[in-house]
Amino acid sequence: MTTEDLSFVIVGHVDHGKSTFIGRLLHDTNSLNTDRLEELKAACFALGRELEFSFITDHLQEEREQNVTIDTTQIKFKTDKRNYTIIDAPGHKEFLKNMLTGASQAEAAVLLVDAHEGIQEQTKRHATLLHLLGVRQMMVLLNKMDLIEFRQERFDQLKTELLQFLKTIGIMPAHVIPLVAKDGDNCVLRSERMNWYTGATFLDALDQFTCKNDTAHKPLRYPIQDVYKIADKRILVGRVESGTICQGQEIVFLPSQKHTRVASIEVFGKTNKKEAAPGESIGITLADPLFIERGEIACAIDAPPPIAKKIEAHAFWFSPHAFEKKDRIRLKLATQDVQCQVEKVDRIDSSTLNTIEKDATLLHTAEIGKFILVPEKPLVLEPFDQIEELGRFVLEKDGEPCAGGIVVSTHGTL
Ligand code: GDP
């Protein structure tokens, strides 16, 4: 049986209880070894405090700071169902860069809100940003329910307010859960102090999120990385990004539109492989002697992606050099590499998410651009919502990576 993996991010206003919640979660899922826990208890005792769960998280953070080469912490824990990674970045910019370049991609988000303080501006910004980054699975935790005497009316009121706001940005959270991170209510174990709540606990809700490996059920996308000639065979190699590929299957290469069948699936050291799934790096040979190069994408014949004339995209500009609208940029997506013109770019402040300027001529470091791009050659891509691997790209200027982005929508077909 293969184990599932899911990465998620927890966001919330400072002091709303994120560290406490992470510490509590690691403790209640037995993810801390006993020696470490004893060490931490002793350290707290020495400070004249009981074990505070935020202490566990702070301690993990200190360990990360000693290792300056990585810019995300990956905190791991397990349930019976799958392995989880909590993605945490030291700052907003690192988080954006990691998400948009795919260095660490959160598949889901947890929005933590202090029920006593209510929804803050920062909470709204976090939610908007996650939506901009293409995160579509989200749940909300209303923490510190003890400070509002576990009252259902206050919970319902906050829930309604939050849902109304989230709806305006197109988010429908899967769950809204009343929580006491400090004591563990509804984190892993069901709260006995809030019997009025009959929904899922945090951990149950997490297990209900879906994993990326559901890409097996999506249409085939197999970008070609290289073509090898071995003896009299031409072997096309690449990684299956979505769907499955089988011996005998009819496929279409895009953008060239050439059709053929898969004659064989070749994997080093294995004979007679009949089928390959997402994530597998394989080679294939073809039934017809077609000329296929790197950058072509083998697709399911009954569900090929469109070849768009224009792309609407969100990209985070991380280069220290500003972008000028007249610059020619290269878009790298899967194994494709295509020159693009920028028809329009709106500048968005990545901290406040305010639009600074519409139809701008410049985009500065650490700003988000809402781009309309026109590829100079046919380019195969899809909205990030549909197939992530064909919806995430890097922009290069003068051979240097400058921005990471996602495809929001495509317009017109060639
Ligand atoms: P962060 O800044 O979001 O990481 O917040 P912390 O985890 O450091 O928590 C901020 C403060 O809120 C600390 O004093 C915690 O002890 C407290 N806190 C966290 N969760 C709860 C809770 O469920 N109930 C109460 N009463 N206090 C909490």
PDB file of N, CA, C and O and ligand atoms in Angstrom, residues 12-21 52 54 58 112 114 143-147 179-183, ligand 1:
ATOM      1  N   GLY A  12      -2.432  32.711  10.263  1.00  0.00           N
ATOM      2  CA  GLY A  12      -3.255  33.404  11.246  1.00  0.00           C
ATOM      3  C   GLY A  12      -2.544  34.641  11.734  1.00  0.00           C
ATOM      4  O   GLY A  12      -1.335  34.774  11.567  1.00  0.00           O
ATOM      5  N   HIS A  13      -3.296  35.528  12.309  1.00  0.00           N
ATOM      6  CA  HIS A  13      -2.756  36.766  12.856  1.00  0.00           C
ATOM      7  C   HIS A  13      -1.823  36.421  14.023  1.00  0.00           C
ATOM      8  O   HIS A  13      -2.072  35.443  14.728  1.00  0.00           O
ATOM      9  N   VAL A  14      -0.786  37.221  14.220  1.00  0.00           N
ATOM     10  CA  VAL A  14       0.142  36.971  15.317  1.00  0.00           C
ATOM     11  C   VAL A  14      -0.616  36.957  16.649  1.00  0.00           C
ATOM     12  O   VAL A  14      -1.569  37.727  16.832  1.00  0.00           O
ATOM     13  N   ASP A  15      -0.269  36.001  17.510  1.00  0.00           N
ATOM     14  CA  ASP A  15      -0.891  35.823  18.832  1.00  0.00           C
ATOM     15  C   ASP A  15      -2.255  35.133  18.817  1.00  0.00           C
ATOM     16  O   ASP A  15      -2.867  34.973  19.858  1.00  0.00           O
ATOM     17  N   HIS A  16      -2.714  34.732  17.652  1.00  0.00           N
ATOM     18  CA  HIS A  16      -3.996  34.030  17.628  1.00  0.00           C
ATOM     19  C   HIS A  16      -3.844  32.555  18.033  1.00  0.00           C
ATOM     20  O   HIS A  16      -4.820  31.851  18.200  1.00  0.00           O
ATOM     21  N   GLY A  17      -2.568  32.110  18.156  1.00  0.00           N
ATOM     22  CA  GLY A  17      -2.341  30.775  18.734  1.00  0.00           C
ATOM     23  C   GLY A  17      -1.742  29.738  17.805  1.00  0.00           C
ATOM     24  O   GLY A  17      -1.849  28.533  18.067  1.00  0.00           O
ATOM     25  N   LYS A  18      -1.066  30.192  16.751  1.00  0.00           N
ATOM     26  CA  LYS A  18      -0.510  29.247  15.782  1.00  0.00           C
ATOM     27  C   LYS A  18       0.544  28.315  16.409  1.00  0.00           C
ATOM     28  O   LYS A  18       0.478  27.103  16.242  1.00  0.00           O
ATOM     29  N   SER A  19       1.481  28.901  17.143  1.00  0.00           N
ATOM     30  CA  SER A  19       2.536  28.070  17.745  1.00  0.00           C
ATOM     31  C   SER A  19       1.941  27.102  18.752  1.00  0.00           C
ATOM     32  O   SER A  19       2.325  25.930  18.802  1.00  0.00           O
ATOM     33  N   THR A  20       1.023  27.596  19.547  1.00  0.00           N
ATOM     34  CA  THR A  20       0.384  26.734  20.548  1.00  0.00           C
ATOM     35  C   THR A  20      -0.318  25.571  19.849  1.00  0.00           C
ATOM     36  O   THR A  20      -0.208  24.418  20.258  1.00  0.00           O
ATOM     37  N   PHE A  21      -1.004  25.889  18.771  1.00  0.00           N
ATOM     38  CA  PHE A  21      -1.747  24.860  18.044  1.00  0.00           C
ATOM     39  C   PHE A  21      -0.807  23.807  17.454  1.00  0.00           C
ATOM     40  O   PHE A  21      -1.053  22.604  17.588  1.00  0.00           O
ATOM     41  N   GLU A  52       4.408  24.690  27.946  1.00  0.00           N
ATOM     42  CA  GLU A  52       3.542  25.479  27.054  1.00  0.00           C
ATOM     43  C   GLU A  52       3.736  24.946  25.661  1.00  0.00           C
ATOM     44  O   GLU A  52       4.856  24.739  25.221  1.00  0.00           O
ATOM     45  N   SER A  54       3.338  26.275  22.836  1.00  0.00           N
ATOM     46  CA  SER A  54       4.019  27.148  21.883  1.00  0.00           C
ATOM     47  C   SER A  54       5.532  26.998  22.011  1.00  0.00           C
ATOM     48  O   SER A  54       6.273  27.251  21.073  1.00  0.00           O
ATOM     49  N   ASP A  58       8.361  26.966  19.143  1.00  0.00           N
ATOM     50  CA  ASP A  58       9.463  27.934  19.157  1.00  0.00           C
ATOM     51  C   ASP A  58      10.801  27.216  19.106  1.00  0.00           C
ATOM     52  O   ASP A  58      11.734  27.652  18.446  1.00  0.00           O
ATOM     53  N   LEU A 112      -6.371  30.174  11.039  1.00  0.00           N
ATOM     54  CA  LEU A 112      -6.590  30.180  12.483  1.00  0.00           C
ATOM     55  C   LEU A 112      -7.023  31.573  12.938  1.00  0.00           C
ATOM     56  O   LEU A 112      -6.353  32.555  12.647  1.00  0.00           O
ATOM     57  N   ASP A 114      -8.543  33.888  16.278  1.00  0.00           N
ATOM     58  CA  ASP A 114      -8.831  34.017  17.707  1.00  0.00           C
ATOM     59  C   ASP A 114     -10.309  34.406  17.851  1.00  0.00           C
ATOM     60  O   ASP A 114     -10.718  35.475  17.385  1.00  0.00           O
ATOM     61  N   ASN A 143     -10.143  29.646  17.352  1.00  0.00           N
ATOM     62  CA  ASN A 143      -9.382  29.260  18.542  1.00  0.00           C
ATOM     63  C   ASN A 143      -9.774  30.100  19.769  1.00  0.00           C
ATOM     64  O   ASN A 143     -10.460  31.104  19.640  1.00  0.00           O
ATOM     65  N   LYS A 144      -9.303  29.653  20.897  1.00  0.00           N
ATOM     66  CA  LYS A 144      -9.498  30.319  22.202  1.00  0.00           C
ATOM     67  C   LYS A 144     -10.983  30.412  22.563  1.00  0.00           C
ATOM     68  O   LYS A 144     -11.441  31.440  23.089  1.00  0.00           O
ATOM     69  N   MET A 145     -11.708  29.350  22.263  1.00  0.00           N
ATOM     70  CA  MET A 145     -13.135  29.323  22.608  1.00  0.00           C
ATOM     71  C   MET A 145     -13.339  29.449  24.125  1.00  0.00           C
ATOM     72  O   MET A 145     -14.398  29.873  24.575  1.00  0.00           O
ATOM     73  N   ASP A 146     -12.308  29.072  24.916  1.00  0.00           N
ATOM     74  CA  ASP A 146     -12.414  29.204  26.378  1.00  0.00           C
ATOM     75  C   ASP A 146     -12.583  30.667  26.791  1.00  0.00           C
ATOM     76  O   ASP A 146     -13.238  30.968  27.778  1.00  0.00           O
ATOM     77  N   LEU A 147     -12.012  31.578  26.000  1.00  0.00           N
ATOM     78  CA  LEU A 147     -12.099  33.001  26.354  1.00  0.00           C
ATOM     79  C   LEU A 147     -13.486  33.588  26.080  1.00  0.00           C
ATOM     80  O   LEU A 147     -13.789  34.688  26.522  1.00  0.00           O
ATOM     81  N   LEU A 179     -12.284  25.680  18.694  1.00  0.00           N
ATOM     82  CA  LEU A 179     -11.065  25.037  19.176  1.00  0.00           C
ATOM     83  C   LEU A 179     -10.527  25.691  20.446  1.00  0.00           C
ATOM     84  O   LEU A 179     -10.757  26.875  20.665  1.00  0.00           O
ATOM     85  N   VAL A 180      -9.832  24.891  21.253  1.00  0.00           N
ATOM     86  CA  VAL A 180      -8.988  25.474  22.307  1.00  0.00           C
ATOM     87  C   VAL A 180      -7.617  24.833  22.127  1.00  0.00           C
ATOM     88  O   VAL A 180      -7.379  23.719  22.577  1.00  0.00           O
ATOM     89  N   ALA A 181      -6.745  25.521  21.428  1.00  0.00           N
ATOM     90  CA  ALA A 181      -5.428  24.951  21.114  1.00  0.00           C
ATOM     91  C   ALA A 181      -4.665  24.658  22.401  1.00  0.00           C
ATOM     92  O   ALA A 181      -3.975  23.651  22.513  1.00  0.00           O
ATOM     93  N   LYS A 182      -4.831  25.552  23.379  1.00  0.00           N
ATOM     94  CA  LYS A 182      -4.108  25.436  24.643  1.00  0.00           C
ATOM     95  C   LYS A 182      -4.413  24.102  25.324  1.00  0.00           C
ATOM     96  O   LYS A 182      -3.522  23.462  25.843  1.00  0.00           O
ATOM     97  N   ASP A 183      -5.687  23.694  25.330  1.00  0.00           N
ATOM     98  CA  ASP A 183      -6.070  22.467  26.030  1.00  0.00           C
ATOM     99  C   ASP A 183      -6.329  21.293  25.091  1.00  0.00           C
ATOM    100  O   ASP A 183      -6.581  20.178  25.538  1.00  0.00           O
TER     101      ASP A 183
HETATM  102  P1  GDP B   1       1.109  32.774  17.588  1.00  0.00           P
HETATM  103  O1  GDP B   1       1.733  34.127  17.617  1.00  0.00           O
HETATM  104  O2  GDP B   1      -0.078  32.735  16.684  1.00  0.00           O
HETATM  105  O3  GDP B   1       2.047  31.649  17.326  1.00  0.00           O
HETATM  106  O4  GDP B   1       0.480  32.591  19.059  1.00  0.00           O
HETATM  107  P2  GDP B   1       0.945  31.717  20.307  1.00  0.00           P
HETATM  108  O5  GDP B   1       0.773  30.278  20.068  1.00  0.00           O
HETATM  109  O6  GDP B   1       2.289  32.185  20.750  1.00  0.00           O
HETATM  110  O7  GDP B   1      -0.158  32.141  21.356  1.00  0.00           O
HETATM  111  C1  GDP B   1      -0.367  33.494  21.767  1.00  0.00           C
HETATM  112  C2  GDP B   1      -0.956  33.492  23.164  1.00  0.00           C
HETATM  113  O8  GDP B   1      -2.255  32.915  23.145  1.00  0.00           O
HETATM  114  C3  GDP B   1      -0.153  32.665  24.163  1.00  0.00           C
HETATM  115  O9  GDP B   1      -0.134  33.342  25.384  1.00  0.00           O
HETATM  116  C4  GDP B   1      -0.940  31.366  24.282  1.00  0.00           C
HETATM  117  O10 GDP B   1      -0.763  30.719  25.511  1.00  0.00           O
HETATM  118  C5  GDP B   1      -2.346  31.868  24.086  1.00  0.00           C
HETATM  119  N1  GDP B   1      -3.242  30.818  23.558  1.00  0.00           N
HETATM  120  C6  GDP B   1      -3.056  30.007  22.501  1.00  0.00           C
HETATM  121  N2  GDP B   1      -4.112  29.186  22.338  1.00  0.00           N
HETATM  122  C7  GDP B   1      -4.997  29.489  23.314  1.00  0.00           C
HETATM  123  C8  GDP B   1      -6.292  28.993  23.682  1.00  0.00           C
HETATM  124  O11 GDP B   1      -6.860  28.086  23.055  1.00  0.00           O
HETATM  125  N3  GDP B   1      -6.903  29.605  24.743  1.00  0.00           N
HETATM  126  C9  GDP B   1      -6.311  30.621  25.435  1.00  0.00           C
HETATM  127  N4  GDP B   1      -6.985  31.124  26.479  1.00  0.00           N
HETATM  128  N5  GDP B   1      -5.103  31.087  25.137  1.00  0.00           N
HETATM  129  C10 GDP B   1      -4.443  30.536  24.087  1.00  0.00           C
END
